[in-house]
Amino acid sequence: MFSFAGIATAVIDEHGDVLRWSQEACDLLGLSAKEVCGRPFLDLFAERRLGADGDGSLPAHGRARLRHDSGEPVDVAFRVVDLQPSGQSLVLVVAARPADDWEHGANALRALLAQDHIGISVHDQDLTVVRSNLTPDGPGGSAASPGSRLSDLLSPRDAQADEAALRDVLDTGVPLVGRDLRMRWPHGPEHRQVSLTAFRMEGIDGAPEGVVALYNDALAPQRARSELDLLRQAAVRIGGSLDPKRAAQDLADVLVPAFAELACVELAEAVLEGDEPRRITGGGDLHLCRAAVAAAHGHWPADLLQPGDPIPPVVSTAELLDLQHGRALVLDPAKVATFFDDPEEFRRVVPETGRCGMWAPLFARGLVLGTIAVWRTDRTHPFDQEDADLLTEIASRAALSVDNVRRYTREHRSVLALQQRLLPPPTSDTLAAETAGLYLPAGGGADISGDWYDVIPLASFRVALVVGEVAGHGLYATATMGRLRTAVRTLADLELDPTELLTHLDDLVRQLTGENADSPAGATCLYAVYDPVPRSCALASAGHTSPVVVGPDGTSKVIDISAGPPLGVGGMPFETVIVDLEPGSVLALYTDGLVERGDGDAAAGLRWLTESLVASCGAGRPLSETGRAVLSDLGDAPPRDDIALLLARTRGVPEESTAGWEFEADPAVVATARQTAARQLAEWGLEEAVFTTELIVSELVTNAVRYGGGPVGLRLIRGDVLVCEVSDPSSTQPRLRRARWTDEGGRGLFLVAQLATRWGSRYRRGGKTIWAEQPLVPTAVDFSEFL
């Protein structure tokens, strides 16, 4: 308790005369009350110039020199207190030395209580806290309010022993120096290590009145351990992703809450695309985009820039130039405000509760790939240079990781673009079928391989459907896929049947393997040709999975194909299977990544695919939606292997849109064939096409009779174009040539080529078929070219 001993008091009236005089005043000046009362109080002063104006009036407080009865001066401190309503005043006088002691003690205690890095708690004789500066963010890490006990601050396991140590200080008076304590710590680990120094507090009479405890945070070693742990976490977590945004998020998550309450990472717009950022010096648009955020309390403030938002232009400052040269900046909200001309932009960058922050560049190869900004909102201690050095180290490691991710993104984008360019348009719509193709790379896009699909329009409204898979991953597999797709298209244009086409493709793969013995070009392929006139599909497989067909009535089946060996093996024949498909049937061709599961049960995967197709193939539903619905059934996990899926909803050419005849190999039938074709076109209302068609029929039938023999077949097919087919039993390939003006013949195919939009020939069992397409309304032809 505070001791009032030694305080002298006197009561004076409004004229300054002494009315009352205490015993302490007698002891202080050696004058009795009888000697003093009735006299002016100012007579007791050795110096009369006390007032500010030198008028000798008594000020409200101050220091003075009084005369002792012995004649010796006495230095004192005094204070005058008005007593209402009497007009009298109370004068409190104390010797200067005790006053100085009280003042120094109060100042020392006030200074200790104001410290941020030194904790203090004053305990009474029962060790209850009476005063303290301990807060959750202070050195001790715990809050101590008056009335709390030591056990409320310390680790429960050590509270009893530590309280006993303070009790010894109180009982013996022996100070306690450097005792390690573990105090409760609400912001991180369960306890926080501090060093305790304690000494006994005594009154003027020397009696113990309590204990003063000083808590010195063992900050340096603890901070060093924390920094090492943060660096270790950064080394483990940063660089584990090949996605730039994911890498940025990993960096933000490392910094929160271990380093700050809020963290955000901005990346250069070019880095997100895999390109190098431009070199920028000074202010303006930094071309940065917020890529990731992290908040200790779980929710990023809605009033701040969100992921995906661009960073607003900044003003050129010395601090910004330091950042652009690779140095981290310690900031406060006032400093950040100088970076922006618009206060609204400042409010979108600095959190409302932000106390201190730092801004560090992701600096690599002399380029700023992005920046990191961290803010402390709850912690009272600001960032310092050591924090800036630590963030610079973390940013330096992160920058290398981001640069590697950028390089990967660029290469991956190039390969993916190559593969996408090698694939056909995702949808097509022909008289034979509506198609939709979907490709899903493995690993969510991290891996690229040689899966492909293709839709190839053929003559006479037929369409070829292809799906294949090249062994391996990477650019080589993609390049091989491109070569095989080109080869399939070339062979398909020759109108080979599926068996013969796969045989030629197998030879090509073996040649590619011979060219690159270190990287064998193994592949599988399924080739199907759908003909909408007979509504049949011819299929052959080279080691590929069997397709699934869903009928218009919702029934489904797996087409049983005798799969030959994969391409490049050789030595085994391929087999063509022909199946009938009703119009409205959905044919699904796919690569094995769609049905192969982690357990290796491909049969279960095939059952799942069939059920999913049945559930998704609505009559009026676009096939692209059907394909996406099937792939969505795979779940959110990225596929382990690439997936190519080709869906085709078949159509049929109506019977009334086709007509066919057969003639003997006699030159006289040419006129008959021409007249028959003209009548059929008249029935279809295509009178404008009669003249051109008669010329084409005349030339093709004449060639068939002259060079092919009989019987000669003639077929007309009406669709969005008019197709004329002439068949004969010869396998001789017709050749187009330019006849000289003296030649009597040789102009037939040249005439056909000029009259038709396109023409060609295909082989069939027992002969060949020459076909020619022309528009339903023919264009004018200049016949002077043939003269």
Tab-separated table of C-alpha atoms in Angstrom, residues 484-649:
chain	number	residue	atom	x	y	z
A	484	LEU	CA	-1.451	-41.208	-88.400
A	485	ARG	CA	-4.503	-38.969	-88.704
A	486	THR	CA	-3.155	-37.542	-91.952
A	487	ALA	CA	-2.489	-41.047	-93.215
A	488	VAL	CA	-6.004	-42.206	-92.328
A	489	ARG	CA	-7.507	-39.264	-94.170
A	490	THR	CA	-5.380	-39.973	-97.228
A	491	LEU	CA	-6.245	-43.662	-97.237
A	492	ALA	CA	-9.922	-42.902	-96.622
A	493	ASP	CA	-9.930	-40.642	-99.656
A	494	LEU	CA	-8.867	-43.688	-101.693
A	495	GLU	CA	-12.157	-45.281	-100.593
A	496	LEU	CA	-10.483	-48.370	-99.175
A	497	ASP	CA	-12.562	-50.736	-97.089
A	498	PRO	CA	-11.744	-50.757	-93.325
A	499	THR	CA	-9.660	-53.938	-93.484
A	500	GLU	CA	-7.429	-52.687	-96.283
A	501	LEU	CA	-7.102	-49.240	-94.725
A	502	LEU	CA	-5.875	-50.675	-91.376
A	503	THR	CA	-3.445	-52.916	-93.243
A	504	HIS	CA	-1.847	-49.904	-94.925
A	505	LEU	CA	-1.858	-47.998	-91.629
A	506	ASP	CA	-0.130	-50.912	-89.907
A	507	ASP	CA	2.653	-50.748	-92.490
A	508	LEU	CA	3.074	-47.042	-91.823
A	509	VAL	CA	3.363	-47.537	-88.047
A	510	ARG	CA	6.028	-50.187	-88.572
A	511	GLN	CA	7.951	-47.742	-90.758
A	512	LEU	CA	7.717	-45.071	-88.044
A	513	THR	CA	9.009	-47.546	-85.493
A	514	GLY	CA	11.946	-48.319	-87.744
A	515	GLU	CA	12.738	-44.612	-88.026
A	516	ASN	CA	12.667	-44.151	-84.240
A	517	ALA	CA	13.793	-47.381	-82.640
A	518	ASP	CA	14.128	-45.686	-79.229
A	519	SER	CA	10.500	-44.531	-79.305
A	520	PRO	CA	8.312	-47.241	-80.862
A	521	ALA	CA	5.133	-45.873	-82.429
A	522	GLY	CA	2.612	-48.410	-81.135
A	523	ALA	CA	-1.015	-47.433	-81.632
A	524	THR	CA	-4.566	-48.713	-81.757
A	525	CYS	CA	-7.301	-47.624	-84.148
A	526	LEU	CA	-10.963	-48.247	-84.875
A	527	TYR	CA	-12.154	-47.354	-88.370
A	528	ALA	CA	-15.838	-47.340	-89.306
A	529	VAL	CA	-17.664	-46.335	-92.496
A	530	TYR	CA	-21.370	-45.596	-92.276
A	531	ASP	CA	-23.452	-45.656	-95.455
A	532	PRO	CA	-26.828	-43.917	-95.055
A	533	VAL	CA	-28.340	-45.545	-98.145
A	534	PRO	CA	-28.372	-49.169	-96.911
A	535	ARG	CA	-28.046	-47.807	-93.327
A	536	SER	CA	-25.160	-50.083	-92.551
A	537	CYS	CA	-21.803	-49.573	-90.887
A	538	ALA	CA	-18.586	-51.418	-91.718
A	539	LEU	CA	-16.052	-51.513	-88.856
A	540	ALA	CA	-12.572	-52.888	-88.310
A	541	SER	CA	-10.365	-52.659	-85.231
A	542	ALA	CA	-6.616	-52.694	-84.725
A	543	GLY	CA	-6.349	-53.575	-81.041
A	544	HIS	CA	-9.002	-51.038	-80.100
A	545	THR	CA	-11.973	-51.277	-77.755
A	546	SER	CA	-15.350	-52.196	-79.204
A	547	PRO	CA	-17.846	-49.388	-79.845
A	548	VAL	CA	-21.220	-49.054	-78.162
A	549	VAL	CA	-24.481	-48.352	-80.005
A	550	VAL	CA	-27.662	-47.025	-78.427
A	551	GLY	CA	-30.754	-47.544	-80.544
A	552	PRO	CA	-33.497	-44.968	-81.001
A	553	ASP	CA	-35.673	-47.057	-78.665
A	554	GLY	CA	-33.097	-46.766	-75.839
A	555	THR	CA	-31.689	-50.265	-76.133
A	556	SER	CA	-27.926	-50.619	-76.150
A	557	LYS	CA	-25.316	-53.137	-77.143
A	558	VAL	CA	-21.586	-53.483	-77.571
A	559	ILE	CA	-20.706	-54.249	-81.196
A	560	ASP	CA	-18.798	-57.508	-81.268
A	561	ILE	CA	-15.645	-56.911	-83.320
A	562	SER	CA	-12.797	-59.331	-83.670
A	563	ALA	CA	-10.063	-56.869	-82.808
A	564	GLY	CA	-6.872	-57.411	-84.712
A	565	PRO	CA	-3.429	-56.670	-83.284
A	566	PRO	CA	-2.401	-53.103	-82.483
A	567	LEU	CA	-0.854	-51.120	-85.295
A	568	GLY	CA	2.819	-51.805	-85.779
A	569	VAL	CA	2.707	-55.467	-84.716
A	570	GLY	CA	2.015	-56.944	-88.170
A	571	GLY	CA	1.614	-60.564	-89.169
A	572	MET	CA	-2.113	-60.825	-88.358
A	573	PRO	CA	-5.092	-59.899	-90.568
A	574	PHE	CA	-7.811	-57.442	-89.725
A	575	GLU	CA	-11.489	-58.267	-90.039
A	576	THR	CA	-14.395	-56.072	-91.162
A	577	VAL	CA	-17.748	-56.390	-89.429
A	578	ILE	CA	-20.909	-54.938	-90.981
A	579	VAL	CA	-23.848	-53.988	-88.766
A	580	ASP	CA	-27.176	-52.353	-89.573
A	581	LEU	CA	-27.971	-49.118	-87.753
A	582	GLU	CA	-31.431	-47.623	-87.589
A	583	PRO	CA	-31.658	-43.889	-88.170
A	584	GLY	CA	-31.439	-42.139	-84.816
A	585	SER	CA	-28.973	-44.668	-83.385
A	586	VAL	CA	-26.015	-43.239	-81.444
A	587	LEU	CA	-22.684	-44.878	-82.142
A	588	ALA	CA	-19.987	-44.234	-79.503
A	589	LEU	CA	-16.305	-44.685	-80.352
A	590	TYR	CA	-13.827	-44.032	-77.544
A	591	THR	CA	-10.323	-44.644	-76.238
A	592	ASP	CA	-9.645	-46.957	-73.314
A	593	GLY	CA	-9.077	-44.084	-70.866
A	594	LEU	CA	-12.855	-43.733	-70.670
A	595	VAL	CA	-13.528	-47.255	-69.420
A	596	GLU	CA	-10.346	-48.310	-67.677
A	597	ARG	CA	-10.592	-47.829	-63.923
A	598	GLY	CA	-8.019	-47.868	-61.177
A	599	ASP	CA	-8.959	-51.455	-60.306
A	600	GLY	CA	-8.277	-52.597	-63.870
A	601	ASP	CA	-11.845	-53.842	-64.392
A	602	ALA	CA	-12.469	-52.711	-67.980
A	603	ALA	CA	-15.672	-54.769	-68.171
A	604	ALA	CA	-17.187	-52.766	-65.318
A	605	GLY	CA	-16.122	-49.562	-67.036
A	606	LEU	CA	-17.791	-50.677	-70.256
A	607	ARG	CA	-21.018	-51.408	-68.376
A	608	TRP	CA	-20.859	-47.968	-66.802
A	609	LEU	CA	-20.341	-46.327	-70.198
A	610	THR	CA	-23.297	-48.181	-71.700
A	611	GLU	CA	-25.581	-47.160	-68.830
A	612	SER	CA	-24.368	-43.577	-68.959
A	613	LEU	CA	-24.985	-43.370	-72.714
A	614	VAL	CA	-28.492	-44.765	-72.362
A	615	ALA	CA	-29.255	-42.214	-69.640
A	616	SER	CA	-27.782	-39.297	-71.597
A	617	CYS	CA	-28.913	-39.972	-75.184
A	618	GLY	CA	-32.188	-38.102	-75.341
A	619	ALA	CA	-33.909	-37.978	-78.723
A	620	GLY	CA	-33.636	-34.214	-79.087
A	621	ARG	CA	-30.530	-33.679	-76.991
A	622	PRO	CA	-27.451	-32.397	-78.846
A	623	LEU	CA	-24.648	-34.923	-78.904
A	624	SER	CA	-22.199	-32.379	-77.461
A	625	GLU	CA	-24.361	-32.194	-74.323
A	626	THR	CA	-24.572	-35.970	-74.227
A	627	GLY	CA	-20.785	-36.234	-74.373
A	628	ARG	CA	-20.303	-33.687	-71.592
A	629	ALA	CA	-22.850	-35.506	-69.452
A	630	VAL	CA	-20.976	-38.791	-69.908
A	631	LEU	CA	-17.631	-37.220	-69.017
A	632	SER	CA	-19.150	-35.481	-65.992
A	633	ASP	CA	-20.109	-38.895	-64.614
A	634	LEU	CA	-16.392	-39.600	-64.225
A	635	GLY	CA	-16.298	-37.287	-61.194
A	636	ASP	CA	-14.063	-34.359	-60.345
A	637	ALA	CA	-10.797	-36.296	-60.200
A	638	PRO	CA	-8.617	-35.745	-63.301
A	639	PRO	CA	-8.478	-38.847	-65.518
A	640	ARG	CA	-5.390	-41.026	-65.288
A	641	ASP	CA	-5.271	-41.418	-69.074
A	642	ASP	CA	-6.344	-39.288	-72.006
A	643	ILE	CA	-9.916	-39.706	-73.188
A	644	ALA	CA	-11.249	-39.288	-76.706
A	645	LEU	CA	-14.969	-39.814	-77.272
A	646	LEU	CA	-16.715	-39.619	-80.651
A	647	LEU	CA	-20.508	-39.804	-80.802
A	648	ALA	CA	-22.429	-40.149	-84.072
A	649	ARG	CA	-26.228	-40.078	-84.410
